[in-house]
Coordinates of C-alpha atoms in Angstrom, one line a residue:
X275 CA -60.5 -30.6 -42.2
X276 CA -57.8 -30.7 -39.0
X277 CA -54.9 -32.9 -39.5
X278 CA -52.6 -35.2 -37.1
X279 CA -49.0 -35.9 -37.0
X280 CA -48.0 -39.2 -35.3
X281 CA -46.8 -38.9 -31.6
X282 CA -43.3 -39.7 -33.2
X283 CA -43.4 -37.4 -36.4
X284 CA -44.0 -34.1 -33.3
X285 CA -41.1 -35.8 -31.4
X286 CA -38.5 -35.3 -34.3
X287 CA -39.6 -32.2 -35.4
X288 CA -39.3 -30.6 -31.6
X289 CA -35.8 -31.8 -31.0
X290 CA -35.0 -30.9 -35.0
X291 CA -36.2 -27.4 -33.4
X292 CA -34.4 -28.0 -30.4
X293 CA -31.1 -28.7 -32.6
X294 CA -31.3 -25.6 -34.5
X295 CA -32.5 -23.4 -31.6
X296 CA -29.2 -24.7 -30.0
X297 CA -27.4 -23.8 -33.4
X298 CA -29.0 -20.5 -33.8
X299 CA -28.0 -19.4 -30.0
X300 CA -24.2 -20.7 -30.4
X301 CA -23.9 -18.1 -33.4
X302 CA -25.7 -15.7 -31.7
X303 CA -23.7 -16.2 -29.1
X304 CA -20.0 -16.0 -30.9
X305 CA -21.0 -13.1 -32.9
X306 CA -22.0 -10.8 -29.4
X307 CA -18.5 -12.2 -28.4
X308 CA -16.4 -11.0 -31.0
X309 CA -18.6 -7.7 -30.3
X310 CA -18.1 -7.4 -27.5
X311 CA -14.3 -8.3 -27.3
X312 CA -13.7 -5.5 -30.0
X313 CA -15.9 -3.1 -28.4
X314 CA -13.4 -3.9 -25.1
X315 CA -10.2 -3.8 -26.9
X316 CA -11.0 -0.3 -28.0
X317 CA -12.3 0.9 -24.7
X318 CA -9.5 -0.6 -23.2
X319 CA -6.9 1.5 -26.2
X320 CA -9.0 3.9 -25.9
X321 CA -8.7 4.5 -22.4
X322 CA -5.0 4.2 -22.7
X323 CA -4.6 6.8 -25.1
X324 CA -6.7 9.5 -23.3
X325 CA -4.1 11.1 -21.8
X326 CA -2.3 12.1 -24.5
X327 CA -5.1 12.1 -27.7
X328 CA -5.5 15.7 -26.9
X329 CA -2.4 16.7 -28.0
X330 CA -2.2 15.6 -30.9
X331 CA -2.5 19.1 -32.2
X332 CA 0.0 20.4 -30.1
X333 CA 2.7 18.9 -32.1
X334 CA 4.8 15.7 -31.6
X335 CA 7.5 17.1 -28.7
X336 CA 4.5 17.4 -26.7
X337 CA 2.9 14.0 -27.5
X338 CA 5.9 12.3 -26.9
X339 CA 6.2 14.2 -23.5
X340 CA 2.5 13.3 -22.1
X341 CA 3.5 9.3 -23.3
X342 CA 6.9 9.8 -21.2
X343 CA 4.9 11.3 -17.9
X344 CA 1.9 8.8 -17.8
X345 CA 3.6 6.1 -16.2
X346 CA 3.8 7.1 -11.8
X347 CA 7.1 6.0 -10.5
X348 CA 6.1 3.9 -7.1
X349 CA 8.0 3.7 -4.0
X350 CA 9.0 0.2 -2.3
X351 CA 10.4 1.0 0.6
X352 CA 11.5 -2.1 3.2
X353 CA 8.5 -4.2 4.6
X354 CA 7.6 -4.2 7.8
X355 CA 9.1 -7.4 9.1
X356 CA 9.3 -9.6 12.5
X357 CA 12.3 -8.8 14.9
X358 CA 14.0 -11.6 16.2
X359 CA 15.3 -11.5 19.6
X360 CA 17.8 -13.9 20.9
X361 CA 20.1 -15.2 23.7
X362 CA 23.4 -15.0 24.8
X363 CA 23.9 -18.4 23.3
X364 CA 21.8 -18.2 19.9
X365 CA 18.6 -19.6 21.4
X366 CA 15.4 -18.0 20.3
X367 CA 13.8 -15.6 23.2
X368 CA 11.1 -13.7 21.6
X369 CA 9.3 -12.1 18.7
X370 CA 8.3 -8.1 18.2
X371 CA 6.6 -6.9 15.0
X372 CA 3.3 -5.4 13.9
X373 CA 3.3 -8.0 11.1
X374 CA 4.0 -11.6 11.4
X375 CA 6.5 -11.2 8.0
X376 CA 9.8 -12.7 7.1
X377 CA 10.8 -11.4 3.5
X378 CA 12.8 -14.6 1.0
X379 CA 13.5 -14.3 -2.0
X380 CA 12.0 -15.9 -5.2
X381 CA 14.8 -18.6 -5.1
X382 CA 13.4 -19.6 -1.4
X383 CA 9.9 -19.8 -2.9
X384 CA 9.4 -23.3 -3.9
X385 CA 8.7 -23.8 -7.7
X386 CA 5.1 -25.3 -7.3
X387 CA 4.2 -22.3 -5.0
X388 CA 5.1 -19.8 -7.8
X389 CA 3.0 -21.9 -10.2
X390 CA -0.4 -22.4 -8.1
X391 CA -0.3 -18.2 -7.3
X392 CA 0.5 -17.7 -11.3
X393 CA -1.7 -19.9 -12.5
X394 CA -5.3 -19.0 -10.1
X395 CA -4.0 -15.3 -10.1
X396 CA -2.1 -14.2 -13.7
X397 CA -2.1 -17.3 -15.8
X398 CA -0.4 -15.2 -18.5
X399 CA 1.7 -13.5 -16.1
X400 CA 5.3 -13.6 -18.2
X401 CA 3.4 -13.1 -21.4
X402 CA 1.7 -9.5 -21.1
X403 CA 2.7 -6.3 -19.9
X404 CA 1.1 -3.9 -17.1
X405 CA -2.1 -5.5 -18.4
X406 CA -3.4 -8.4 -20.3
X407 CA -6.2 -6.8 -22.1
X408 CA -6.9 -10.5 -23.3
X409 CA -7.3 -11.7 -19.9
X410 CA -9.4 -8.7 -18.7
X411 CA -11.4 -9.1 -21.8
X412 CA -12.3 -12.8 -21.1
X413 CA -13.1 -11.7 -17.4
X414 CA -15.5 -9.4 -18.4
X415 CA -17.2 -11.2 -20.8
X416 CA -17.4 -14.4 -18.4
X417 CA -19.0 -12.1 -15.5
X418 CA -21.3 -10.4 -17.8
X419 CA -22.5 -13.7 -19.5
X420 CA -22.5 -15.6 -15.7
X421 CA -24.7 -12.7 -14.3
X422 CA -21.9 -11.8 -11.5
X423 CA -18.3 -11.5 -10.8
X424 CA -16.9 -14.9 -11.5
X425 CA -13.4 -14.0 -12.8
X426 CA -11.0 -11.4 -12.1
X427 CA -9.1 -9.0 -14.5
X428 CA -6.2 -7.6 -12.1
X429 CA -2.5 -9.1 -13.4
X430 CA -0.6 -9.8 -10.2
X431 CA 1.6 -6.8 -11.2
X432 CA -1.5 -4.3 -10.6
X433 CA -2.4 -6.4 -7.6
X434 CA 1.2 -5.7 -6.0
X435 CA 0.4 -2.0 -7.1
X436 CA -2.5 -1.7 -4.8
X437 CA -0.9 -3.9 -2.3
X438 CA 2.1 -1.7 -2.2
X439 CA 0.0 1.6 -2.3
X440 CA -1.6 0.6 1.1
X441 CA 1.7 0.2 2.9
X442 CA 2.9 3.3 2.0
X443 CA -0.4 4.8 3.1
X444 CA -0.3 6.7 6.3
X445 CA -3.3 7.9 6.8
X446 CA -6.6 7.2 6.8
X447 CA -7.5 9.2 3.6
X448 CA -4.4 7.9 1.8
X449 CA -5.9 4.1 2.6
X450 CA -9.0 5.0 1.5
X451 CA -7.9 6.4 -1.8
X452 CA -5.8 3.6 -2.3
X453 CA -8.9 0.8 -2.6
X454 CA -11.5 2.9 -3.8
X455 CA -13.6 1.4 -6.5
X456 CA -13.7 4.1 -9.1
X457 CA -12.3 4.6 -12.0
X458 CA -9.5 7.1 -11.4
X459 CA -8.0 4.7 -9.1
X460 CA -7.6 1.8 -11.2
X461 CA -6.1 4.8 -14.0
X462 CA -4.1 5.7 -11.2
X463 CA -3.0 2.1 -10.7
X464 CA -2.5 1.0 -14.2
X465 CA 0.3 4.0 -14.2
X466 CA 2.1 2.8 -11.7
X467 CA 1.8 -0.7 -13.0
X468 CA 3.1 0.4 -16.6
X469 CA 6.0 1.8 -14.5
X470 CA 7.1 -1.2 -12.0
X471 CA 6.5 -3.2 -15.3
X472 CA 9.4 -1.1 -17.3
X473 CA 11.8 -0.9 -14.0
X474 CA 11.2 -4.4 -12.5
X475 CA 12.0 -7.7 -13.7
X476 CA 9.1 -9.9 -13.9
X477 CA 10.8 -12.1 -11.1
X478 CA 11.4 -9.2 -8.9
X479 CA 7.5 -8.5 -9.6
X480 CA 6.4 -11.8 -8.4
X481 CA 8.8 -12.0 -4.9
X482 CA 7.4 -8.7 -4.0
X483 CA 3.7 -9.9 -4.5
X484 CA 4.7 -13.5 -2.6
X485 CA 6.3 -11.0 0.3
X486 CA 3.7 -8.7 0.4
X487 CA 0.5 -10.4 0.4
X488 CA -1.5 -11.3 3.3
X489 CA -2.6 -15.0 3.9
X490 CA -4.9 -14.8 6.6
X491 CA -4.5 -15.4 10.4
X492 CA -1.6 -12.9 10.9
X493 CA 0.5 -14.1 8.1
X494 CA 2.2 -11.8 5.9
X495 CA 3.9 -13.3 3.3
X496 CA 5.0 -16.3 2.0
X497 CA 7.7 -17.9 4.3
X498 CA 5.1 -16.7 7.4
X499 CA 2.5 -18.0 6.1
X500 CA 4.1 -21.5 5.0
X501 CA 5.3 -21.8 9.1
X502 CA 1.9 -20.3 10.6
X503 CA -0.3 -23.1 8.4
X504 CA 2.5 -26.0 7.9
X505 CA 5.5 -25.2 10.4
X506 CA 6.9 -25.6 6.8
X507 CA 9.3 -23.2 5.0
X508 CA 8.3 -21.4 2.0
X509 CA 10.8 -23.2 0.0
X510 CA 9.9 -26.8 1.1
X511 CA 5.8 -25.8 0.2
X512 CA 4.3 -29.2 -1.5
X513 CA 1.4 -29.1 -4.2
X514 CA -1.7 -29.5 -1.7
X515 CA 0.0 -26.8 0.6
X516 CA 0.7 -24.1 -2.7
X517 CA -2.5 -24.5 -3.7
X518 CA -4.1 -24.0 -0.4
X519 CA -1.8 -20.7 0.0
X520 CA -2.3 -19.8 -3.6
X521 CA -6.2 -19.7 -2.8
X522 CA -5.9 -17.8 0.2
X523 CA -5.1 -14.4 -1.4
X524 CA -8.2 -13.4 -2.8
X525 CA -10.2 -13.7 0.3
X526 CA -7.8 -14.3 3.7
X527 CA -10.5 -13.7 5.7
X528 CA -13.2 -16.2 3.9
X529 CA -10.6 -18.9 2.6
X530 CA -8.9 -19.1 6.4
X531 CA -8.6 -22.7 6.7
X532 CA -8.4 -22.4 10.8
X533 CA -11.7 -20.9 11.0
X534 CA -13.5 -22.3 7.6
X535 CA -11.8 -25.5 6.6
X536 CA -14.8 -26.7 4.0
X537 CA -14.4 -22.9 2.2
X538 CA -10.2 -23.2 2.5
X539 CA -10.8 -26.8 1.1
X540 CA -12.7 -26.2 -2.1
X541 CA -11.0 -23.0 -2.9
X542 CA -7.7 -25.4 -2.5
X543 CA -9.4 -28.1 -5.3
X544 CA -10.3 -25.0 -7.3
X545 CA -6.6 -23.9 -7.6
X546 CA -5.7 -27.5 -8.3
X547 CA -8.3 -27.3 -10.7
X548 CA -6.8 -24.3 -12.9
X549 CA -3.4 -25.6 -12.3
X550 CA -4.7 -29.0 -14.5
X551 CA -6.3 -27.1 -17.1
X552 CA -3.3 -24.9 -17.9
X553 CA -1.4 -28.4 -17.7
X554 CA 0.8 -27.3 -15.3
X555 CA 0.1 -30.4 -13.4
X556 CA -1.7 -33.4 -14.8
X557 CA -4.7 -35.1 -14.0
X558 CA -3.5 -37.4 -11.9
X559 CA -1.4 -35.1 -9.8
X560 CA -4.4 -33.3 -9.6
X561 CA -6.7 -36.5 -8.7
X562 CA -3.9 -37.4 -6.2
X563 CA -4.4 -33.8 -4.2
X564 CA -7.6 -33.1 -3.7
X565 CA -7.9 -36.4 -2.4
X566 CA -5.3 -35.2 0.3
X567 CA -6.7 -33.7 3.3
X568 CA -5.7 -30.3 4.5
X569 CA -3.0 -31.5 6.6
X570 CA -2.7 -28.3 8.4
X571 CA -0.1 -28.3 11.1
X572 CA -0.6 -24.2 12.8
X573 CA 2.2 -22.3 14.6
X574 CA 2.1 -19.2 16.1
X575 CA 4.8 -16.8 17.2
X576 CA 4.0 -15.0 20.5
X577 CA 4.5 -11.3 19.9
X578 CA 5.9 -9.7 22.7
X579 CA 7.3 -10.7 26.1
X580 CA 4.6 -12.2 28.1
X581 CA 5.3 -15.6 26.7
X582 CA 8.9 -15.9 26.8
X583 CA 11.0 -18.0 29.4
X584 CA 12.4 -14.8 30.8
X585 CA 9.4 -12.0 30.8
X586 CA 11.3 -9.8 32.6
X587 CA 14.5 -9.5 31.1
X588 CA 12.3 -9.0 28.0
X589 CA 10.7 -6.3 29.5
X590 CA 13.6 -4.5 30.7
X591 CA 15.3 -5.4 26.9
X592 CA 12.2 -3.3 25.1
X593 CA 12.2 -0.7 27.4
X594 CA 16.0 0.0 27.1
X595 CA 16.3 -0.1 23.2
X596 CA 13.0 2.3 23.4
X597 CA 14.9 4.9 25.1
X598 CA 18.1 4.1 23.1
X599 CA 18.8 7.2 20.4
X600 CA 20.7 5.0 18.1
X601 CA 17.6 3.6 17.7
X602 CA 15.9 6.8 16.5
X603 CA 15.0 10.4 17.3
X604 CA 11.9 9.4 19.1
X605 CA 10.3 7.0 20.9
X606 CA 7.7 6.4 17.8
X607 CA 11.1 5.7 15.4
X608 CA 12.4 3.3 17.5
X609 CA 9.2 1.8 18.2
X610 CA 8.8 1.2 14.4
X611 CA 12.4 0.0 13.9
X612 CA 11.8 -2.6 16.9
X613 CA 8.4 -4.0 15.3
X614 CA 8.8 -3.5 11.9
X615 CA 12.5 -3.0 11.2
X616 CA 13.1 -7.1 11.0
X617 CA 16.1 -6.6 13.2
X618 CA 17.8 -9.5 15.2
X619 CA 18.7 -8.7 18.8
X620 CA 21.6 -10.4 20.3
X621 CA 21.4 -10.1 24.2
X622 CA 23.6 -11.0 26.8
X623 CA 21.2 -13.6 28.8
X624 CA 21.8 -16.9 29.8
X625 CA 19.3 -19.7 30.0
X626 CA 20.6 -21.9 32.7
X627 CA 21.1 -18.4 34.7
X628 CA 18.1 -17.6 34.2
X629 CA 16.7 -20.9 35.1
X630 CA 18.6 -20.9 38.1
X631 CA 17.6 -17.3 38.9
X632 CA 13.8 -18.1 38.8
X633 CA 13.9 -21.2 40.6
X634 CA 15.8 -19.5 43.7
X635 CA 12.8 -16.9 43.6
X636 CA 9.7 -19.0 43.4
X637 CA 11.3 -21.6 46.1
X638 CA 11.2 -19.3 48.8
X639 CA 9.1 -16.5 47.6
X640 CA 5.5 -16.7 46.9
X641 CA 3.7 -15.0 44.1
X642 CA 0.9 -13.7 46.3
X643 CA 3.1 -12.9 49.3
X644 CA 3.4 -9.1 50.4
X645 CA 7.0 -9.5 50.0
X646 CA 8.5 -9.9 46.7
X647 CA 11.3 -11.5 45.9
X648 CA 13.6 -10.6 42.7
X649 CA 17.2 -11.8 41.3
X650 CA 19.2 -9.4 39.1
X651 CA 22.2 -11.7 38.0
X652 CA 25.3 -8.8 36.6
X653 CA 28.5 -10.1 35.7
X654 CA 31.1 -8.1 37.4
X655 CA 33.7 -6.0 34.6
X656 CA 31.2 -6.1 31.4
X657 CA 28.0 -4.9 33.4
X658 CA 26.1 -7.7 31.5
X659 CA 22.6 -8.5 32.4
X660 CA 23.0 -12.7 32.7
X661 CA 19.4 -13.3 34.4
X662 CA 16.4 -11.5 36.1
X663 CA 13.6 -12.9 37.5
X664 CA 11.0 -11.8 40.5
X665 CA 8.7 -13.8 42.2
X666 CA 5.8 -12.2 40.7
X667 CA 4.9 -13.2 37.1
X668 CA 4.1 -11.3 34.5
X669 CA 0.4 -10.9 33.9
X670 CA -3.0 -8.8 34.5
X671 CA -4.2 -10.9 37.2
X672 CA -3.7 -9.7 40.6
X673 CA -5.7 -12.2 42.8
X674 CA -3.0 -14.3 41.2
X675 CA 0.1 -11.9 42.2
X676 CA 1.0 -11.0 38.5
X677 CA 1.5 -7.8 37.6
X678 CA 3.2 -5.6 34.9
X679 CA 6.0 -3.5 36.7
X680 CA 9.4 -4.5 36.1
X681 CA 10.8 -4.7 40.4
X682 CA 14.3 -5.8 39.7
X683 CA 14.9 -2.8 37.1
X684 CA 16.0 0.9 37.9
X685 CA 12.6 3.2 37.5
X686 CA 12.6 4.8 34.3
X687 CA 12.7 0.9 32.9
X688 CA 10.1 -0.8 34.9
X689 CA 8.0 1.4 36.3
X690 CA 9.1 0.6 40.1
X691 CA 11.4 2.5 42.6
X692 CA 13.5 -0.6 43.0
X693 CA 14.7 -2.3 45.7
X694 CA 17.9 -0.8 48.5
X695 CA 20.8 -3.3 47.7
X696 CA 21.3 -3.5 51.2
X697 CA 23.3 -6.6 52.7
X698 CA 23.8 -7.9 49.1
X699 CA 26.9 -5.2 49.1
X700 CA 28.5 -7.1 52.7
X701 CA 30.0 -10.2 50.4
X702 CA 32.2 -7.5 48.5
X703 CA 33.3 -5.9 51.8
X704 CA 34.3 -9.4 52.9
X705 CA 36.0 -10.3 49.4
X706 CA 38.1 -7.2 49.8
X707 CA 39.2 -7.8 53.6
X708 CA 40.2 -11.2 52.5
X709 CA 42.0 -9.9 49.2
X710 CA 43.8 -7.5 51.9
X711 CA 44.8 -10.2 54.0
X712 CA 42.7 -9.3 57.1
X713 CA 42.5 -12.4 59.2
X714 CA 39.3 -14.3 59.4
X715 CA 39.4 -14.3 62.9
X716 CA 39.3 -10.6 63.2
X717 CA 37.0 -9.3 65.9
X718 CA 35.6 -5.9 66.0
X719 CA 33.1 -4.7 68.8
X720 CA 29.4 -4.3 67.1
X721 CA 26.8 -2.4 68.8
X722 CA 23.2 -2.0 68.4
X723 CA 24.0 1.6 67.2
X724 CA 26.9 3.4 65.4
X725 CA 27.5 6.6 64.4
X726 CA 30.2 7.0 61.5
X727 CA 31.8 9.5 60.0
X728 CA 32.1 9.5 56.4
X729 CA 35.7 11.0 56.2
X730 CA 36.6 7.7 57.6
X731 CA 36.1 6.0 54.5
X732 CA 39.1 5.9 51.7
X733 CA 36.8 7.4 49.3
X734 CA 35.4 9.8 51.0
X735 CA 38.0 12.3 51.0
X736 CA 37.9 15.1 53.8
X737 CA 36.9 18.5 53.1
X738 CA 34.0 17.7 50.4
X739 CA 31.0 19.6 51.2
X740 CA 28.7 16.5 50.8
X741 CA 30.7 14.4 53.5
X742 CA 28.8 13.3 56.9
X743 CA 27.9 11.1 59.9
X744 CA 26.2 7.8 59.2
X745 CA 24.4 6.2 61.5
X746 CA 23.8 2.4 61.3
X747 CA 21.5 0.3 63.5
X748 CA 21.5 -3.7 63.9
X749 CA 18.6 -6.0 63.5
X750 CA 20.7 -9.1 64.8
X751 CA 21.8 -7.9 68.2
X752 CA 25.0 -6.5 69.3
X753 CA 28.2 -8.0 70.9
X754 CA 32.3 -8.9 69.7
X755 CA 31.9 -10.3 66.1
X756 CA 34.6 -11.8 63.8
X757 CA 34.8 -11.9 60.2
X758 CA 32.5 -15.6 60.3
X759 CA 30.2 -14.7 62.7
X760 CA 30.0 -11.2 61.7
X761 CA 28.8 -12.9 58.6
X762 CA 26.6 -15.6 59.4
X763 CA 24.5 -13.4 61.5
X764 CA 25.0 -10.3 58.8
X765 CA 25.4 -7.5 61.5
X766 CA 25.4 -4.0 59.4
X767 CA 27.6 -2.4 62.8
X768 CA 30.4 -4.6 62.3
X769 CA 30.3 -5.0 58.7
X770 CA 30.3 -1.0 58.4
X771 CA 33.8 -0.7 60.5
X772 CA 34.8 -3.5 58.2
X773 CA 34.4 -1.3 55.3
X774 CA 36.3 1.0 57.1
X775 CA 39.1 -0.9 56.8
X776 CA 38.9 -2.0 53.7

């Protein structure tokens, strides 16, 4: 004969099961845990010691020499960092670089920063070594458990490994080898890590990584980064503005707040989130910031000369330190010293010359005329370059009149053959007649044609192979002219038997 249970009997007795399913599973669940951590712990020691288990045999000079050589000394050579260029007063001018990088150091890194970038990417950063075989264990086990990569292993140390590794690559095969996902390369990269570990202070570690890292957008490094997102310095970063930085690293690209603010805004509250559970901030710090909006505030720095206030002193600047061999053997060394050297260039320009020079241009010269007009302002005794402008601007857009050659530079620096001094030289011949004492009034017969000979000129001795006739035509008309009409009406005759005298 069948039997019932009450509605309410079956109730208890499924969530009894329930209960003790839920029991069974958390056992279950510790005991393939503990499994598995040991199982890692002696892959990981495992994998440590390969290099030398084999010679065991071989005697203990020989062990002891295969421990000493496992460990890859890495190179750090400079970053490549932003040139500054500036003016004769200070002012800034312009930019060159291949990356938008200022290096600081760890004492110009505000504290919160270094917290949020320990805490979402090394919490245990000043505890372990090369690795933290606890926090690598944990990773794994939390990916293999979630079904997909939810947690890293890398310890900021073996991230600046791989970051370093690709600077120093310098060719394609070299990058390659650097961020291939095998297992020789992360062997490869724990050796070096082992080794910057023994030779680098752990603070030294952690300004490299700040300096080296790249936070989206065309920032590389800390202090660019806190500028190109804040207009901030890196040592004035606040907790919303670490965190956002901090969260950047993994993904520049994905967690750029300029082009995916909702992405850059929960990766932010994520960081805040890991900074709370570590209790490096507390909850109502925490509360507090990801209430806060991004509060981004972008800068960029133009690179190159196209956006300064003088373009074409700029131009003429580049050009002239590319051809400079203090700069380097070739053209491709001083290149790379220019845009990655982090130099700061003082010149010899003036901005209110420079101001004044452009306005005198673009008053009386039109971009799209067939003339062109151009100032080079030179101060007499140094040979400094105070000013240069031309009327037309620099640019790719010809219906407009811009254009890319340099017209108030000598060829090999701007591309153009220049322009004849011509009656810009008459104010020095008039200077020097009045410096001589020749009276103003001094009138000298000026025809619409003169033939000259050379020899007549003080220094233009006689009896030089080179020495001629030069023949000088008016375009003002001929007649008597003295040293203020001869002037006014600039007439090249009368002016060139002025020289004579002078």
């Amino acid at each position: 004969m069948a039997t019932y249970r009450s509605p309410s009997r079956t109730l208890k007795d499924m969530l009894r099961v329930e209960r003790w399913a839920r029991r069974e599973a958390g056992v279950v669940r510790q005991v393939v845990l503990i499994i598995a951590v040991s199982v890692l712990s002696g892959v990981l020691i495992a994998g440590l010691a390969l290099p030398w288990v084999g010679l065991i045999d071989k005697g203990a000079q020989s062990s002891a020499e295969a421990v000493k050589g496992f460990p890859l000394p890495l190179k750090f050579p400079p970053l490549s960092e932003r040139t500054e260029v500036e003016t004769a007063n200070g002012a800034h001018l312009a930019s060159f670089y291949d990356e938008n990088r200022q290096y600081v150091p760890l004492s110009q890194v505000s504290y919160t920063m270094r917290k949020a970038i320990i805490s979402i990417e090394d919490s245990r950063f000043y505890q372990h070594g090369a690795i933290d075989i606890k926090g690598t264990g944990r990773a794994l086990l939390v990916n293999f458990f979630g079904g997909g990569v939810i947690q890293g292993g890398s310890t900021i140390t073996q991230q600046l490994v791989k970051l370093t590794r690709l600077e120093n690559a310098t060719t394609a095969k070299a990058r390659a080898a650097a961020t291939a996902d095998t297992k020789a390369r992360k062997l490869e990269e724990l050796r070096y890590a082992i080794w910057v570990e023994n030779h680098l202070s752990k603070n030294s570690i952690l300004e490299h990584y700040l300096n080296t890292a790249y936070y989206g957008d065309g920032a590389y490094g800390i202090q660019a980064a806190a500028h190109h997102y804040f207009s901030t310095t890196a040592a004035k970063l606040d907790l919303t503005q670490s965190a956002l930085l901090a969260g950047l690293v993994k993904s520049p690209a994905g967690y750029d707040p300029t082009n995916h603010p909702t992405a850059a805004l929960n990766r932010r509250n994520t960081v805040l989130d890991r900074m709370q559970a570590l209790h490096v901030i507390t909850r109502k710090q925490s509360r507090h910031a990801r209430a806060t909006p991004l509060g981004l505030k972008v800068s960029y720095i133009p690179n190159g000369c196209i956006s300064t206030k003088a373009p074409w002193f700029c131009d003429y600047l580049l050009n002239y330190l590319l051809q400079d061999p203090d700069l380097g053997k070739t053209v491709e060394e001083r290149k790379h010293l220019i845009y990655a050297g982090g130099l700061t260039i003082k010149t010899t320009l003036r901005p209110s010359f420079q101001r004044a020079a452009d306005r005198a241009v673009t008053n009386h010269v039109n971009a799209t005329d067939s003339a062109i007009g151009a100032v080079a302002m030179v101060q007499p005794r140094t040979g400094y370059v105070r000013a240069l402008a031309q009327s037309r601007p620099m640019g790719g857009n010809a219906h407009k009149g811009q254009t890319y050659i340099n017209y108030t530079v000598p060829k090999q620096y701007g591309d153009a053959n220049g322009f004849q001094a011509g009656s810009n030289f008459k104010p020095f011949v008039l200077s020097a007649a009045i410096k001589q004492n020749i009276p103003l009034n001094t009138s000298i017969n000026a025809p619409q044609q003169i033939t000259l000979q050379q020899s007549s000129y003080g220094n233009c001795p006689s009896g030089v192979p080179y020495v001629g006739s030069w023949t000088v035509h008016n375009s003002t008309g001929a007649g008597r002219f003295n040293l203020y009409t001869g002037t006014q009406q600039s007439v090249n005759t009368f002016y060139a038997q002025l020289e004579q005298r002078t």
